[in-house]
Short mmCIF file of C-alpha atoms in Angstrom, two decimals:
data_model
loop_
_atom_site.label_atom_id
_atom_site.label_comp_id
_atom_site.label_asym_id
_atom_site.label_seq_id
_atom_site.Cartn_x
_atom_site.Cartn_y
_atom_site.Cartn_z
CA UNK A 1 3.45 -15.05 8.90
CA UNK A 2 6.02 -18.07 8.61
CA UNK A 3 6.72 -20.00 5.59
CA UNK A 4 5.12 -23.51 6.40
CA UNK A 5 7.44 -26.84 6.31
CA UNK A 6 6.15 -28.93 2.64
CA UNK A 7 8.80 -31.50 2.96
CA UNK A 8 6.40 -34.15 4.70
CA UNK A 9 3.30 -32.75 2.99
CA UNK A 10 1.83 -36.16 0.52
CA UNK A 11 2.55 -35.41 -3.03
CA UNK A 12 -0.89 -36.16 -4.68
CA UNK A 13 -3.16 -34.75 -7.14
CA UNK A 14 -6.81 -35.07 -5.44
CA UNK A 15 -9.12 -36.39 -8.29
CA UNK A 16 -11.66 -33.92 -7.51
CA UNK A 17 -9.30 -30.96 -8.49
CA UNK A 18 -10.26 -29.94 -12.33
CA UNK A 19 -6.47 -29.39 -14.46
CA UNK A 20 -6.83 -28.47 -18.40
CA UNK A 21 -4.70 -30.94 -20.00
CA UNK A 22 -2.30 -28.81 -21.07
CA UNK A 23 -1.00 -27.64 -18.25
CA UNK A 24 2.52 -28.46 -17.10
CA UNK A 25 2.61 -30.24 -13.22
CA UNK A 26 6.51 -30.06 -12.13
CA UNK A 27 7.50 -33.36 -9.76
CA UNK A 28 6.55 -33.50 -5.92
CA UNK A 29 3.46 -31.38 -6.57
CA UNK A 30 0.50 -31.43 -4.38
CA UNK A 31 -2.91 -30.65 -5.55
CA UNK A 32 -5.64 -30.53 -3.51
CA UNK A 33 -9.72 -30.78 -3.26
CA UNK A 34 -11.49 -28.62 -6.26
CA UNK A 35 -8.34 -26.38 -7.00
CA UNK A 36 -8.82 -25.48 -10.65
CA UNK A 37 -5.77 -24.73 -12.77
CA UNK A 38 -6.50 -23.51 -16.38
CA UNK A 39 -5.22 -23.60 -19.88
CA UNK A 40 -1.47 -23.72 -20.53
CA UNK A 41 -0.75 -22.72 -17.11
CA UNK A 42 2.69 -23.98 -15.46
CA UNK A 43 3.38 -25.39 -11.90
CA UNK A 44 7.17 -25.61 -10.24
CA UNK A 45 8.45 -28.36 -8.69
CA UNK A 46 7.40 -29.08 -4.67
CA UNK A 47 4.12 -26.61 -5.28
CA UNK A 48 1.45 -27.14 -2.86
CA UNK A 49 -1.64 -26.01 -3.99
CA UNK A 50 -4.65 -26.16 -1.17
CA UNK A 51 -8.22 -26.98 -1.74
CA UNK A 52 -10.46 -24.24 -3.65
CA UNK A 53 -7.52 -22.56 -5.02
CA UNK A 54 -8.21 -21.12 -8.67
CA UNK A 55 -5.13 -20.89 -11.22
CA UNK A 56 -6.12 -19.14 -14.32
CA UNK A 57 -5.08 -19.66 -17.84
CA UNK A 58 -1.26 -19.21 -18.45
CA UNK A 59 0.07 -18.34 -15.46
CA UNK A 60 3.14 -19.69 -14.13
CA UNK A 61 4.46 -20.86 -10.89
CA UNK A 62 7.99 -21.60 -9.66
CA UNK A 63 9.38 -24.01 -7.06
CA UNK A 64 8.22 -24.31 -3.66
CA UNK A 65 5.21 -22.45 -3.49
CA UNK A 66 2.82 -22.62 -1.49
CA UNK A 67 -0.64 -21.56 -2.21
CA UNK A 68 -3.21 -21.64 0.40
CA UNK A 69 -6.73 -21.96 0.25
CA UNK A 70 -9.47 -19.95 -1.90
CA UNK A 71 -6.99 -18.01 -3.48
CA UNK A 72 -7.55 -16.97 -6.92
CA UNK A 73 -4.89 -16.04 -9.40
CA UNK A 74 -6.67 -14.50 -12.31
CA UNK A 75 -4.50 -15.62 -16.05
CA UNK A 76 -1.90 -14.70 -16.68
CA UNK A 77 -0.33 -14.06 -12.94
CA UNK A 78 4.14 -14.94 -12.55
CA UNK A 79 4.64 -16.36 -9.51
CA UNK A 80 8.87 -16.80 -8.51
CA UNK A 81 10.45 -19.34 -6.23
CA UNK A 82 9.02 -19.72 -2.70
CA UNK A 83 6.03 -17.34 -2.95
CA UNK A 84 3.64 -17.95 -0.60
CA UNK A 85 -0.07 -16.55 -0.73
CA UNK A 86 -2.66 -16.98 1.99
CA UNK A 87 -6.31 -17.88 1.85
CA UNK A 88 -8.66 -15.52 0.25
CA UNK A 89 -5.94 -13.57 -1.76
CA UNK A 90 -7.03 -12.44 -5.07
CA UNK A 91 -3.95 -11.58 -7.64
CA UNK A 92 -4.90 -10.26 -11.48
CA UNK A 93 -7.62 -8.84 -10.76
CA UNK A 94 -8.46 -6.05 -13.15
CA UNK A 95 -7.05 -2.75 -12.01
CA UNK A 96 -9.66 0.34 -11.32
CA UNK A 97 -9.73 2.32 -14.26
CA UNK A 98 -12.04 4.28 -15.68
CA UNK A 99 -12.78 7.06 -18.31
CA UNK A 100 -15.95 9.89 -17.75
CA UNK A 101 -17.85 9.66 -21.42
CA UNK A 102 -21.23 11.45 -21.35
CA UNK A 103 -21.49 11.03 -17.76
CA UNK A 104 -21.06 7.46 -17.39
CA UNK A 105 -17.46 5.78 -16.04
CA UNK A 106 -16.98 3.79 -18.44
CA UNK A 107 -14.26 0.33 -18.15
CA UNK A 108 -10.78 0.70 -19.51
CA UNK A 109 -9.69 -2.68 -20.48
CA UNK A 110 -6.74 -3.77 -18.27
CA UNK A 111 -4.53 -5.98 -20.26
CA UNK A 112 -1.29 -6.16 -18.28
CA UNK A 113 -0.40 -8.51 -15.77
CA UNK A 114 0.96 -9.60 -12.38
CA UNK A 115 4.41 -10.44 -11.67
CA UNK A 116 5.50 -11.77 -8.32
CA UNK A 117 9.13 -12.06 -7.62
CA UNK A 118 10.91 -14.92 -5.34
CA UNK A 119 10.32 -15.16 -1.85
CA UNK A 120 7.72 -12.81 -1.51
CA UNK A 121 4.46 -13.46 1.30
CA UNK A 122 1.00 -12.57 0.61
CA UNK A 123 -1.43 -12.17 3.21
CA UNK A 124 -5.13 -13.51 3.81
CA UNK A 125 -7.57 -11.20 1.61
CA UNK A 126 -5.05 -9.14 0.27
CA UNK A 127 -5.08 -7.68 -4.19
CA UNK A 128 -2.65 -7.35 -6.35
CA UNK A 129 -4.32 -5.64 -9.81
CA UNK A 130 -2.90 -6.27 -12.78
CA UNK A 131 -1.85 -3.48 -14.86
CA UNK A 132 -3.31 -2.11 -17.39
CA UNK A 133 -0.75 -2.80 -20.32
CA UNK A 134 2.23 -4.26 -18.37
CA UNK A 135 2.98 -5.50 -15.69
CA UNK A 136 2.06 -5.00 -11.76
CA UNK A 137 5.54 -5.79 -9.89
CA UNK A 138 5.92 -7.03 -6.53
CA UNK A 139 9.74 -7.34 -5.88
CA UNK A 140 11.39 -10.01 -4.40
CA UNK A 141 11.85 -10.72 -0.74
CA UNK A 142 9.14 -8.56 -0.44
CA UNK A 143 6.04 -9.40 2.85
CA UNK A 144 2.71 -8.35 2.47
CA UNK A 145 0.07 -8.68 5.70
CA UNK A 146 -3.42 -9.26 5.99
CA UNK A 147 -6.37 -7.02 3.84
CA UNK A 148 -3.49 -5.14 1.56
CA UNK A 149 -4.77 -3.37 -1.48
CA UNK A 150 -1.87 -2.55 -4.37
CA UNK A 151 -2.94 -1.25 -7.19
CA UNK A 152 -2.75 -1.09 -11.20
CA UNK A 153 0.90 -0.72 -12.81
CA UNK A 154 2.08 -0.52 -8.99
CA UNK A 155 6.14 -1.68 -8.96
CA UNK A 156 6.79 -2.76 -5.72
CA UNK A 157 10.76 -2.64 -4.77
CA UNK A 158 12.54 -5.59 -2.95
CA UNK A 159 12.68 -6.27 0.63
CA UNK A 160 9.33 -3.91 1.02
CA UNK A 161 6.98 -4.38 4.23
CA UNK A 162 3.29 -3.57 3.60
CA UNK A 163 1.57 -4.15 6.96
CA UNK A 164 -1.84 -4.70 7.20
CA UNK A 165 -4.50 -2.25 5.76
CA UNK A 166 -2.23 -0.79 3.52
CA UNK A 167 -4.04 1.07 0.40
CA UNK A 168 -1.34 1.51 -2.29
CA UNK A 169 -3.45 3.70 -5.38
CA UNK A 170 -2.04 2.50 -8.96
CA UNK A 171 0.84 3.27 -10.51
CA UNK A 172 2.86 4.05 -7.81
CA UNK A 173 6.64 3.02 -7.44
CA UNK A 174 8.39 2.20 -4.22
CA UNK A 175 12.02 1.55 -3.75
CA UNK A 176 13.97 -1.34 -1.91
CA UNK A 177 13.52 -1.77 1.98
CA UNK A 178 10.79 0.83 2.17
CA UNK A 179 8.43 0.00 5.10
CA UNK A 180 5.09 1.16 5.06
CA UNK A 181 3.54 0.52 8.53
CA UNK A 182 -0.13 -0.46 9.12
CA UNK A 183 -3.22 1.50 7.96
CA UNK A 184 -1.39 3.90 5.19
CA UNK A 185 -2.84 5.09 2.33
CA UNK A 186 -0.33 6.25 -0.28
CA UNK A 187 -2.45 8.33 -3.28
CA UNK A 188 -1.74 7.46 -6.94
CA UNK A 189 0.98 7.93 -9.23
CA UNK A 190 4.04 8.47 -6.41
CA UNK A 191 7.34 7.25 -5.83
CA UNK A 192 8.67 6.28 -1.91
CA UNK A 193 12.22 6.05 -2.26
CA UNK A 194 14.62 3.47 -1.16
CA UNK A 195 14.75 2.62 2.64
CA UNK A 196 11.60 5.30 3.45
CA UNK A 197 9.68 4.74 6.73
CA UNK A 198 5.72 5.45 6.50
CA UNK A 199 4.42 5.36 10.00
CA UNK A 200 1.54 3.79 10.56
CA UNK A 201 -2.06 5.57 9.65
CA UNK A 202 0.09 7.97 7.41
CA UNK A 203 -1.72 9.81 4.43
CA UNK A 204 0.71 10.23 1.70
CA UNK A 205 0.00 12.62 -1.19
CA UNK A 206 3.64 13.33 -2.55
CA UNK A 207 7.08 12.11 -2.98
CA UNK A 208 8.73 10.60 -0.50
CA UNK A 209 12.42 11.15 -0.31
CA UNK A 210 14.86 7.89 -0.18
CA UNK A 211 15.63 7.29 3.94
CA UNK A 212 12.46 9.23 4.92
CA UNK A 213 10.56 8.94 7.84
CA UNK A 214 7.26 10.42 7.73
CA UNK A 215 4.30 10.18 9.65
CA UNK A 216 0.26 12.26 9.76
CA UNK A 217 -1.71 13.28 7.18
CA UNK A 218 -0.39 14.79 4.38
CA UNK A 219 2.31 12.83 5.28
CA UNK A 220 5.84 14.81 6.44
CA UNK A 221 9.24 14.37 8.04
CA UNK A 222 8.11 12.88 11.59
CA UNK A 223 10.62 15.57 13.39
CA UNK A 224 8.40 18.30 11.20
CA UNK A 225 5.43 16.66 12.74
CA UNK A 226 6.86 16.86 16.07
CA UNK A 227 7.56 20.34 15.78
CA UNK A 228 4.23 21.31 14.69
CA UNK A 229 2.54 19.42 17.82
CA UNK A 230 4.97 21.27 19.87
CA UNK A 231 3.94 24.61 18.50
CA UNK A 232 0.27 23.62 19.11
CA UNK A 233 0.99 22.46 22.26
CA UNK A 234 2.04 26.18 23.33
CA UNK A 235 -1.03 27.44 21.55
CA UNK A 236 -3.27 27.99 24.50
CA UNK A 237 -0.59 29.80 26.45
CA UNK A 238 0.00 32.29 23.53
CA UNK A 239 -3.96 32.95 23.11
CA UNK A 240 -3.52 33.91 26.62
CA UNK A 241 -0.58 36.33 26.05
CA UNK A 242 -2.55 37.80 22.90
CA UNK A 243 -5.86 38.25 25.15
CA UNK A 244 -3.33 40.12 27.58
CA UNK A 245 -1.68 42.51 24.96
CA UNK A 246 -4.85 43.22 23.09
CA UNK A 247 -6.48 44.35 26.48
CA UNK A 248 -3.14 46.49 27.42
CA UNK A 249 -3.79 47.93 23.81
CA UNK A 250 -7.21 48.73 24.29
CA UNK A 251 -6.66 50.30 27.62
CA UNK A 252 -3.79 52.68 25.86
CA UNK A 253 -6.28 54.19 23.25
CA UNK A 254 -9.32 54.39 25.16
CA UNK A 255 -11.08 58.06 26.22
CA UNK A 256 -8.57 57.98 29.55
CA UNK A 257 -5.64 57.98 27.45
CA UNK A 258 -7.16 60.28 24.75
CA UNK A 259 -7.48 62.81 27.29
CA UNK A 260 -4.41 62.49 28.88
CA UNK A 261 -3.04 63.17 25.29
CA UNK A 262 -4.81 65.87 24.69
CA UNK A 263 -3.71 67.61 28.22
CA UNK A 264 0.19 66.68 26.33
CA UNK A 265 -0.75 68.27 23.47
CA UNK A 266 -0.19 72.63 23.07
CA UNK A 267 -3.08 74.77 22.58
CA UNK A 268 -2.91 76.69 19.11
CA UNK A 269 -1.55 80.13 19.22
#
């Protein structure tokens, strides 16, 4: 994903696109076909916003973004300088949480919200929740690929890489430059520390140490992993040695070598 050239884009508000009047449209701004932008919302200078896009109420958007089609920032979503989010990305959504009462899951109301820091890349169909009392974090310089899920009170360091089909459960915490390769799911409430490496289809259920590289599922230090393969590797040859022993064993306590034990043994006086 490439941040796409707005310099020669026309700067024009399409007269189909439905603003509140009280929002707040920076200078060079494009608007396109049916984008909706709500109450008291705010919109940098040089925005594009493409056709479809949805903008809730009060959210606010720095310089240079670009927002591409269909994408729907629920209210109260902070967008930074040069964000860019791809068609069919859905930011504020409510977070998944839910309490058990009488055998029903019943909502908990998630009033936090999103914060995206500068330069950050969202990719096509990918969620940010919002938190449930403050704020989800994404942090700046930070590129997120296609069908990403992060969830509830999540704080996302800087400089992260979330590749595609990434499942991040709430309230977890990542430091700076962590990578986290495509198709990992990372359970709830954990922290990846700075500069970790989560191979891709990793399942992590704990910590992660800072300059980690881990890999499988539960996730561990890949050159544990690769130890553990090479054990299993040697596995059939040691079922073979065991078969071997056991039927050396079995051949020194059988009725031969009972009565060749018995001809070693002294007759009672």
């Amino acid at each position: 994903m490439t941040n796409h050239d707005t310099q020669h884009r026309p700067v024009r508000i399409d007269p189909s696109a439905c603003i509140d009047p009280t929002v707040v449209i920076g200078p060079g701004v494009s608007v396109g076909p049916c984008v909706v932008i709500g109450q008291g919302s705010t919109i940098g200078e040089n925005a594009v916003i493409h056709a479809g896009a949805v903008i809730g109420r009060f959210c606010k958007l720095g310089r240079d973004n670009v927002i591409h089609p269909r994408v729907v920032l629920y209210d109260d979503c902070t967008l930074g300088d040069r964000v860019i989010v791809h068609s069919g990305a859905v930011l504020g959504a409510d977070g998944f949480g839910y309490r058990t009462q009488q055998g029903r899951h019943v909502k908990v109301p998630q009033l936090g919200s999103v914060e995206i820091e500068d330069d950050v890349e969202i990719g096509v169909g990918s969620a940010v929740d919002r938190g449930t009392f403050g704020p989800t974090r994404i942090g700046a310089g930070t590129k997120i690929d296609n069908l990403v899920q992060v969830g509830h009170n999540c704080q996302i360091g800087k400089n992260n890489l979330l590749g595609n089909q990434v499942g991040i459960a709430g309230s977890c915490v990542t430091g700076d430059n962590v990578t986290i390769a495509n198709r990992v799911g990372v359970a709830d409430h954990l922290r990846i520390g700075a500069g970790a490496f989560l191979v891709s289809g990793s399942g992590v259920t704990n910590d992660i140490q800072e300059g980690t590289r881990v890999s499988g599922y539960p996730a561990r230090r890949e050159e544990d992993v690769e130890r553990a393969l090479a054990d299993a590797a040697a596995l059939p040859g040691l079922r073979e040695d065991v078969r071997r022993i056991s039927e050396y064993l079995g051949r020194s306590s059988g009725p031969a070598a009972q009565d060749d034990e018995s001809v070693r043994t002294p007759a009672p006086r």
